[in-house]
C-alpha positions as a LaTeX table, in Angstrom:
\begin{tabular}{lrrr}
\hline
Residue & $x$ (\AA) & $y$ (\AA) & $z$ (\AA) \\
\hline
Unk1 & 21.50 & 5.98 & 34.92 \\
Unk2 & 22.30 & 9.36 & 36.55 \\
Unk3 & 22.08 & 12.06 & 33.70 \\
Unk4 & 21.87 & 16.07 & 34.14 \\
Unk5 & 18.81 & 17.42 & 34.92 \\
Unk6 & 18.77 & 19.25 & 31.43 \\
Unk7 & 19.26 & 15.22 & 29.53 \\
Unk8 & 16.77 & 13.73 & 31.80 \\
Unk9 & 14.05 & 16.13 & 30.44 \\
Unk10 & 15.13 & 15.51 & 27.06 \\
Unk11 & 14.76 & 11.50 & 27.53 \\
Unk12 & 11.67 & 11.76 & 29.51 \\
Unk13 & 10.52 & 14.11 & 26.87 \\
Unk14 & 11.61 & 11.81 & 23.92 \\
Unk15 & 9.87 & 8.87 & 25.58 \\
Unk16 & 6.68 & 10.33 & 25.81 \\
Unk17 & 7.04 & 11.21 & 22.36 \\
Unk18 & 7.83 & 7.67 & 21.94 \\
Unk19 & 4.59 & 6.52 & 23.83 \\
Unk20 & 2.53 & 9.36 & 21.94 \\
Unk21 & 3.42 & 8.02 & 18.66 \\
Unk22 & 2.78 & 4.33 & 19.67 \\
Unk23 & $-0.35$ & 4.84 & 20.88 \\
Unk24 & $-1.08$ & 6.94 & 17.15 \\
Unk25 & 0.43 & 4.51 & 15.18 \\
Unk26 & $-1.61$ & 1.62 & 17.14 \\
Unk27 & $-4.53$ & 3.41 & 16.52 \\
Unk28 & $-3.91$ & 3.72 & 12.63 \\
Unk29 & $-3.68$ & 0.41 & 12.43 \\
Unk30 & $-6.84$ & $-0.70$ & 14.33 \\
Unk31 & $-8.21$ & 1.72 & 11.91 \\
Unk32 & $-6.33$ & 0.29 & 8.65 \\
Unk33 & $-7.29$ & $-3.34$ & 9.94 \\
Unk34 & $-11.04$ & $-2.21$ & 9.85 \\
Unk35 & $-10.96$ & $-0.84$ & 6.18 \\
Unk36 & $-9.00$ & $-3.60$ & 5.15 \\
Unk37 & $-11.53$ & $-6.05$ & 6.35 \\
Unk38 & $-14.03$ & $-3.99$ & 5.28 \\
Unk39 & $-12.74$ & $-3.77$ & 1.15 \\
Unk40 & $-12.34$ & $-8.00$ & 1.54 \\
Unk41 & $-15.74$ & $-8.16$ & 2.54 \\
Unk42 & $-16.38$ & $-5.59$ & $-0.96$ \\
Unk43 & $-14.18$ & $-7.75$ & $-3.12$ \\
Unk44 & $-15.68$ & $-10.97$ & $-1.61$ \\
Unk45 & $-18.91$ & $-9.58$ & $-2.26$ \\
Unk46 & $-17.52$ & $-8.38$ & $-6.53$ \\
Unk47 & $-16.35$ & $-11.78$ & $-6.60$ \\
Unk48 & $-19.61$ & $-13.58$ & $-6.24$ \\
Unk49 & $-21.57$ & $-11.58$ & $-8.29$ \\
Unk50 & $-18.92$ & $-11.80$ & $-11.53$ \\
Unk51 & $-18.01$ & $-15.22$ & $-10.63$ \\
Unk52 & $-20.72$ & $-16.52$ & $-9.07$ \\
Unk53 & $-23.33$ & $-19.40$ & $-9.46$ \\
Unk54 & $-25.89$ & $-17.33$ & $-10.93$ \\
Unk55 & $-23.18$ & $-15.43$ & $-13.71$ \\
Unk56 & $-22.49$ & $-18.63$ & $-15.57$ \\
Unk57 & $-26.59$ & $-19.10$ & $-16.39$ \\
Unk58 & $-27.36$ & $-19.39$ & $-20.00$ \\
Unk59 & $-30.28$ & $-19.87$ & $-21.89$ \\
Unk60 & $-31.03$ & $-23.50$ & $-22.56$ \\
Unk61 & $-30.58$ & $-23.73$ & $-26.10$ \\
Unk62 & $-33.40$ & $-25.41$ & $-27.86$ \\
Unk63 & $-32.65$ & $-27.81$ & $-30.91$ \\
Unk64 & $-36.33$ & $-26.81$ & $-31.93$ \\
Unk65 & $-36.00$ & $-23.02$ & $-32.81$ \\
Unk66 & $-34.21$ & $-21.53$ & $-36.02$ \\
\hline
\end{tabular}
C-alpha cells in the first residue's frame, strides 16, 4: 500500500488514535468489571441479610400466654 506522504500520516495518525482508544476503552472496562463485581458482592451481601436464615426467625408462639 503505497499512499502520499501527506495520507500515510493521516493513517498512521488515525491508527494510533485507534490504539489510544483501545487501550482507554480496555482500561474502562477492567475498571467497570471491578465495580460490577464489587455491587454483586453488595447485593449478595442485601440478599442474605433480607432473605436470609436468620430474617425468617419468629418468636415461638406459646399456647400458654393470653
Amino acid at each position: 500500500m503505497n499512499l502520499p506522504p501527506k495520507q500515510t500520516e493521516i493513517a498512521c495518525s488515525k491508527s494510533d488514535l485507534t490504539v489510544a482508544e483501545l487501550a482507554r476503552l480496555n482500561a474502562e472496562n477492567s475498571v467497570l468489571r471491578d465495580e460490577n463485581e464489587a455491587l454483586k458482592r453488595r447485593v449478595a451481601w442485601f440478599e442474605k441479610q433480607l432473605f436470609g436464615e436468620k430474617s425468617e426467625k419468629r418468636p415461638v408462639d406459646n399456647p400458654h400466654q393470653p
